[in-house]
Amino acid sequence: MAEEINRQGGDARVIRLPDVGIHGNTHFLFEDLNNREIADLMEDWMIEKELDR
């Protein structure tokens, strides 16, 4: 899916959470006990894309 989004001019990226040291998540990321790690990851992406303004 990310490849198609990027092919259409978007800017998508697939991140496997275990690959960045985040483990044990379900499909309900903000209900998991490590939801702060997920929020930090998303915040970093938003800052990188200058979407934090």
PDB file of C-alpha atoms in Angstrom:
ATOM      1  CA  MET A   1       0.000   0.000   0.000  1.00  0.00           C
ATOM      2  CA  ALA A   2       2.792   2.420   0.862  1.00  0.00           C
ATOM      3  CA  GLU A   3       4.397   1.816  -2.519  1.00  0.00           C
ATOM      4  CA  GLU A   4       1.182   2.776  -4.304  1.00  0.00           C
ATOM      5  CA  ILE A   5       0.692   5.874  -2.167  1.00  0.00           C
ATOM      6  CA  ASN A   6       4.242   6.969  -2.976  1.00  0.00           C
ATOM      7  CA  ARG A   7       3.780   6.169  -6.657  1.00  0.00           C
ATOM      8  CA  GLN A   8       0.785   8.513  -6.665  1.00  0.00           C
ATOM      9  CA  GLY A   9       2.886  11.320  -5.179  1.00  0.00           C
ATOM     10  CA  GLY A  10       2.219  10.672  -1.509  1.00  0.00           C
ATOM     11  CA  ASP A  11       4.745  10.162   1.250  1.00  0.00           C
ATOM     12  CA  ALA A  12       4.063   6.881   3.037  1.00  0.00           C
ATOM     13  CA  ARG A  13       6.401   4.684   5.020  1.00  0.00           C
ATOM     14  CA  VAL A  14       5.963   1.278   6.639  1.00  0.00           C
ATOM     15  CA  ILE A  15       7.479   0.955  10.077  1.00  0.00           C
ATOM     16  CA  ARG A  16       7.635  -2.439  11.762  1.00  0.00           C
ATOM     17  CA  LEU A  17       7.492  -1.580  15.445  1.00  0.00           C
ATOM     18  CA  PRO A  18       9.845  -4.394  16.568  1.00  0.00           C
ATOM     19  CA  ASP A  19      12.434  -3.058  14.102  1.00  0.00           C
ATOM     20  CA  VAL A  20      12.501   0.234  16.035  1.00  0.00           C
ATOM     21  CA  GLY A  21      12.517  -1.453  19.450  1.00  0.00           C
ATOM     22  CA  ILE A  22       8.792  -1.273  20.245  1.00  0.00           C
ATOM     23  CA  HIS A  23       7.312  -4.659  21.178  1.00  0.00           C
ATOM     24  CA  GLY A  24       4.059  -6.211  22.344  1.00  0.00           C
ATOM     25  CA  ASN A  25       1.515  -4.007  20.609  1.00  0.00           C
ATOM     26  CA  THR A  26      -1.972  -4.878  19.440  1.00  0.00           C
ATOM     27  CA  HIS A  27      -4.006  -3.183  16.729  1.00  0.00           C
ATOM     28  CA  PHE A  28      -5.185  -0.647  19.339  1.00  0.00           C
ATOM     29  CA  LEU A  29      -1.917   1.253  19.663  1.00  0.00           C
ATOM     30  CA  PHE A  30      -3.196   4.057  21.875  1.00  0.00           C
ATOM     31  CA  GLU A  31      -4.768   1.612  24.322  1.00  0.00           C
ATOM     32  CA  ASP A  32      -1.572  -0.390  24.766  1.00  0.00           C
ATOM     33  CA  LEU A  33       0.519   0.159  27.880  1.00  0.00           C
ATOM     34  CA  ASN A  34       3.393   1.595  25.825  1.00  0.00           C
ATOM     35  CA  ASN A  35       1.195   4.139  24.046  1.00  0.00           C
ATOM     36  CA  ARG A  36       3.631   6.941  24.909  1.00  0.00           C
ATOM     37  CA  GLU A  37       6.301   5.269  22.738  1.00  0.00           C
ATOM     38  CA  ILE A  38       3.829   5.204  19.844  1.00  0.00           C
ATOM     39  CA  ALA A  39       2.920   8.856  20.402  1.00  0.00           C
ATOM     40  CA  ASP A  40       6.616   9.809  20.464  1.00  0.00           C
ATOM     41  CA  LEU A  41       7.220   7.926  17.205  1.00  0.00           C
ATOM     42  CA  MET A  42       4.301   9.722  15.554  1.00  0.00           C
ATOM     43  CA  GLU A  43       5.410  13.088  16.925  1.00  0.00           C
ATOM     44  CA  ASP A  44       8.913  12.582  15.511  1.00  0.00           C
ATOM     45  CA  TRP A  45       7.372  11.822  12.092  1.00  0.00           C
ATOM     46  CA  MET A  46       5.183  14.935  12.295  1.00  0.00           C
ATOM     47  CA  ILE A  47       8.193  17.103  13.170  1.00  0.00           C
ATOM     48  CA  GLU A  48      10.189  15.560  10.300  1.00  0.00           C
ATOM     49  CA  LYS A  49       7.350  16.413   7.876  1.00  0.00           C
ATOM     50  CA  GLU A  50       6.888  19.870   9.457  1.00  0.00           C
ATOM     51  CA  LEU A  51       3.319  18.991  10.420  1.00  0.00           C
ATOM     52  CA  ASP A  52       3.781  20.046  14.058  1.00  0.00           C
ATOM     53  CA  ARG A  53       2.811  23.650  13.531  1.00  0.00           C
TER      54      ARG A  53
END
